[in-house]
Amino acid sequence: MTEPEPESEHERPQAPQAAGLGTLAQLLGTVVAPTSLLTALLYFFGWNYTYWLFHEFGVNATVLGFSTVDYLINSQQVLFVPLTAAALITLVALWAHAALRARIAAGAQSRLLRHAVPAMMLTGVILMLAGVASVFTRTVLNRYVAAAPLCLAAGVLLLAYTRRLRSEPAAGRPALSAITEWAVVFALVAISLFWAAADYAAAAGTTRARGLAARLQYQPSAVLYSQNSLNLTVPGVRETRCGGDDKAAYRYRYDGLKLIVHSADQYVFLPAKWNVTDGVAVLLPRSPALRVEFLRADRATALTAAC
């Protein structure tokens, strides 16, 4: 009498939670490509970073005409820290998951389910409730950059993970409830990531602007020549009439400016002694009526105002 052959991996029944996750992954891969989601997240991050960077100088970044590529490039300038942290956290989570599976395979499943899983569930509930509370009212988490959305995401993931550990194998096709559950988990985590990106981008943009203002004196100086008077009444900016020849191509010169960006045929200048109290940003369109020369910061003070 022959013994029945062991079931293959494909023939073994799957847990509804695992099957639901696989089905949802296939649907998301068909409808929402991972690259599209990543691009949207980078664009959202770059837009917020750029907006708050120029907001510190009193400029509305929407008038500067930045392109999608500009926002994507700006997002990568300050993403090294969060991406490194996310990679390390993911690596630690994978190691912890492998260690947990090893303990379960060694026969410690009942003890883990009795102690570790309830502790993770309680931690997940606390983190999720703290994150949700920060949406409707100001909590202590709102004092720290991205703390509230990260707590919400971590809490949701912990609860989903512990439910996966406690689920029992069952045969049959995945239930609609399992797919819906993973869809809600995905949506909550995605919303939390966008929320965290907005918080971190705003803080990064503001910090970058303050650092730029503190080092403004070391940036190359811009000497602006104009065919007509620009009537710039900006503290620290000096207007000089270039001789008495009305036929000169550029009859006015402006010193004491620093160029911080050129975008969509617009210049954004700051006075060399810009400050938060009375600092003014100057936006000028790129035009044949203007000419800009750049000087090293250590040479600008040694030059006279002659044209």
XYZ file of C-alpha atoms in Angstrom:
307
model
C 0.000 0.000 0.000
C 1.510 3.264 -1.084
C 1.605 6.259 1.198
C -0.039 9.478 -0.015
C 2.416 12.021 -1.345
C 2.889 15.143 0.766
C 1.105 18.209 -0.400
C 3.184 20.668 -2.345
C 3.537 24.254 -1.281
C 1.026 25.314 -3.932
C -1.558 22.825 -2.727
C -1.475 23.888 0.892
C -4.342 26.108 1.958
C -3.507 29.733 2.441
C -4.652 31.973 5.253
C -7.302 34.469 4.167
C -5.089 37.356 5.299
C -2.103 36.211 3.222
C -4.229 35.440 0.181
C -6.022 38.756 0.504
C -2.693 40.588 0.591
C -1.522 38.785 -2.549
C -4.733 39.588 -4.405
C -4.548 43.233 -3.349
C -0.923 43.420 -4.478
C -1.939 42.146 -7.914
C -4.740 44.706 -8.138
C -2.478 47.563 -7.086
C 0.182 46.412 -9.513
C -2.412 46.548 -12.295
C -4.149 49.809 -11.366
C -1.480 51.772 -9.457
C 2.098 51.099 -10.507
C 4.642 51.367 -7.673
C 6.663 53.855 -9.724
C 3.596 56.080 -10.072
C 3.054 56.114 -6.327
C 6.747 56.838 -5.705
C 6.729 59.647 -8.279
C 3.624 61.172 -6.701
C 5.229 60.998 -3.262
C 8.456 62.612 -4.526
C 6.511 65.338 -6.335
C 4.420 66.033 -3.241
C 7.564 66.168 -1.100
C 9.400 68.430 -3.557
C 6.436 70.803 -3.853
C 6.136 71.209 -0.080
C 9.892 71.587 0.361
C 10.110 74.271 -2.332
C 7.036 76.102 -1.096
C 8.257 76.420 2.501
C 11.817 77.246 1.451
C 10.680 80.353 -0.427
C 7.922 81.065 2.088
C 10.680 81.846 4.603
C 11.860 84.629 2.259
C 8.327 85.936 1.752
C 7.969 84.562 -1.775
C 5.026 82.498 -2.986
C 6.741 79.653 -4.846
C 3.750 79.119 -7.138
C 4.636 82.265 -9.104
C 8.105 80.942 -9.930
C 6.831 78.409 -12.452
C 8.778 75.380 -11.279
C 8.274 72.282 -13.428
C 7.579 68.719 -12.324
C 11.238 67.865 -12.908
C 12.271 70.768 -10.665
C 10.097 69.468 -7.831
C 11.431 65.927 -8.256
C 15.031 67.180 -8.174
C 14.347 69.364 -5.132
C 12.823 66.405 -3.305
C 16.032 64.403 -3.669
C 18.182 67.100 -2.100
C 16.944 66.365 1.426
C 15.590 62.815 1.176
C 18.797 61.073 2.206
C 18.011 61.162 5.925
C 14.408 59.854 5.767
C 15.281 57.237 3.130
C 18.227 55.986 5.184
C 16.060 55.828 8.315
C 13.285 54.010 6.430
C 15.762 51.476 5.010
C 17.234 50.770 8.458
C 13.788 50.390 10.045
C 12.703 48.031 7.270
C 15.861 45.966 7.685
C 15.356 45.681 11.449
C 11.693 44.736 10.920
C 12.690 41.973 8.476
C 15.264 40.627 10.921
C 12.710 40.687 13.730
C 10.180 38.873 11.545
C 12.744 36.192 10.657
C 13.642 35.740 14.316
C 9.971 35.457 15.249
C 9.328 32.813 12.599
C 12.347 30.873 13.828
C 10.983 30.898 17.365
C 7.586 29.713 16.130
C 9.207 26.922 14.097
C 11.151 25.868 17.202
C 7.917 25.268 19.094
C 7.491 28.529 20.956
C 4.322 29.489 19.079
C 1.922 29.226 22.013
C 4.127 31.254 24.319
C 4.647 33.974 21.683
C 0.967 34.177 20.913
C 0.262 34.418 24.641
C 2.719 37.220 25.475
C 4.430 38.913 22.502
C 1.418 39.236 20.214
C -0.859 40.914 22.809
C 1.960 43.328 23.655
C 2.365 44.221 19.971
C -1.387 44.623 19.593
C -1.555 46.955 22.588
C 1.375 48.986 21.253
C -0.292 49.180 17.844
C -3.582 50.374 19.315
C -1.829 53.069 21.375
C 0.218 54.315 18.415
C -2.769 54.319 16.067
C -5.015 56.172 18.520
C -2.276 58.718 19.205
C -1.863 59.340 15.483
C -5.619 59.616 14.889
C -6.003 62.003 17.834
C -3.326 64.260 16.291
C -5.516 64.616 13.197
C -8.412 66.195 15.091
C -6.626 68.046 17.885
C -3.154 69.249 18.778
C -1.235 66.702 20.834
C 2.330 66.359 22.046
C 3.133 64.491 18.828
C 2.473 67.622 16.774
C 5.489 69.262 18.389
C 7.844 66.872 16.594
C 8.361 66.584 12.861
C 6.372 63.704 11.301
C 5.811 62.050 14.710
C 2.014 61.867 14.402
C 1.812 60.294 10.907
C 4.605 57.840 11.667
C 2.812 56.725 14.829
C -0.370 56.187 12.832
C 1.447 54.158 10.153
C 3.382 52.102 12.714
C 0.236 51.366 14.711
C -1.721 50.221 11.655
C 1.141 48.006 10.462
C 1.581 46.449 13.912
C -2.116 45.620 14.151
C -2.147 44.146 10.639
C 0.979 42.108 11.399
C -0.343 40.695 14.664
C -3.639 39.808 12.977
C -1.627 37.961 10.351
C 0.176 36.010 13.101
C -3.072 35.043 14.797
C -4.948 34.057 11.621
C -5.601 30.392 11.085
C -5.028 28.645 7.729
C -8.152 28.053 5.710
C -8.821 26.586 2.310
C -10.649 28.281 -0.473
C -10.416 31.571 -2.296
C -9.638 34.742 -0.356
C -12.650 36.373 1.191
C -13.665 39.851 0.099
C -13.298 41.026 3.686
C -9.586 40.087 3.688
C -8.952 42.073 0.496
C -10.887 45.042 1.869
C -8.957 44.897 5.125
C -5.580 45.036 3.366
C -6.855 47.809 1.093
C -7.745 49.909 4.145
C -4.326 49.164 5.679
C -2.622 50.242 2.454
C -4.694 53.435 2.276
C -3.962 54.396 5.886
C -0.227 53.775 5.492
C -0.138 55.714 2.191
C -1.984 58.668 3.755
C 0.405 58.579 6.700
C 3.411 58.633 4.354
C 2.082 61.663 2.479
C 1.358 63.366 5.799
C 4.867 62.585 7.078
C 6.367 63.814 3.789
C 4.480 67.105 4.107
C 5.681 67.628 7.696
C 9.291 66.744 6.993
C 9.385 68.709 3.733
C 8.062 71.839 5.438
C 10.644 71.552 8.223
C 13.443 70.787 5.750
C 12.506 73.724 3.515
C 12.362 76.161 6.415
C 15.672 74.897 7.819
C 17.343 75.126 4.401
C 16.096 78.691 3.939
C 17.440 79.768 7.335
C 20.778 78.155 6.586
C 20.914 79.916 3.227
C 20.123 83.245 4.891
C 22.851 82.697 7.485
C 25.431 82.037 4.733
C 24.142 84.692 2.351
C 27.191 86.892 2.796
C 29.398 84.123 1.401
C 27.330 83.680 -1.769
C 28.450 85.343 -5.033
C 27.212 88.910 -5.343
C 24.972 89.952 -8.225
C 25.408 93.308 -9.939
C 22.255 94.254 -11.806
C 22.238 96.627 -14.763
C 18.974 98.011 -16.127
C 17.966 100.209 -19.028
C 15.466 102.027 -16.820
C 15.226 102.760 -13.123
C 13.662 99.902 -11.176
C 12.876 102.103 -8.167
C 14.151 99.454 -5.767
C 13.675 100.719 -2.232
C 15.222 97.675 -0.583
C 17.417 98.042 2.522
C 21.061 97.503 1.605
C 20.577 97.821 -2.161
C 22.227 100.844 -3.812
C 21.117 102.399 -7.115
C 23.742 104.188 -9.206
C 23.094 106.282 -12.309
C 25.637 105.302 -14.962
C 26.966 108.658 -16.142
C 24.914 111.212 -18.028
C 24.669 109.511 -21.393
C 20.995 108.836 -22.042
C 21.926 106.649 -25.016
C 23.786 104.104 -22.878
C 22.406 100.577 -23.123
C 22.171 100.218 -19.325
C 21.828 103.453 -17.408
C 21.292 102.100 -13.885
C 23.328 99.788 -11.711
C 22.212 98.027 -8.526
C 24.609 96.621 -5.940
C 24.036 94.621 -2.770
C 22.003 91.786 -4.255
C 22.336 88.005 -4.087
C 20.697 85.709 -6.627
C 19.079 82.679 -4.981
C 17.207 81.152 -7.920
C 16.463 81.554 -11.599
C 13.335 79.728 -12.735
C 10.894 80.090 -15.615
C 12.692 83.213 -16.855
C 12.440 84.896 -13.461
C 15.175 86.016 -11.110
C 14.762 85.978 -7.339
C 17.189 88.316 -5.571
C 17.761 88.914 -1.892
C 19.593 91.878 -0.392
C 23.008 90.888 0.930
C 21.919 91.824 4.461
C 18.535 90.116 4.348
C 16.871 89.388 7.683
C 13.529 88.050 8.832
C 12.403 91.372 10.360
C 12.493 93.647 7.304
C 13.956 91.446 4.569
C 12.500 91.864 1.087
C 12.792 89.513 -1.877
C 12.965 90.981 -5.392
C 11.428 89.125 -8.349
C 12.432 90.337 -11.795
C 11.607 88.836 -15.190
C 14.481 87.860 -17.430
C 14.592 90.531 -20.118
C 17.010 92.140 -22.609
C 16.506 95.307 -20.555
C 18.415 93.675 -17.674
C 21.955 92.406 -17.378
C 23.332 90.471 -14.431
C 26.981 90.143 -13.491
C 28.314 87.946 -10.724
C 31.237 88.631 -8.433
C 32.931 86.615 -5.758
C 31.744 87.624 -2.320
C 35.219 88.705 -1.217
C 35.581 91.001 -4.256
C 32.195 92.730 -4.098
C 33.053 95.006 -1.172
C 36.276 96.132 -2.824
C 34.569 97.441 -5.960
C 33.262 100.938 -6.378
C 29.798 101.754 -7.541
C 31.068 103.168 -10.820
C 29.559 101.733 -14.001
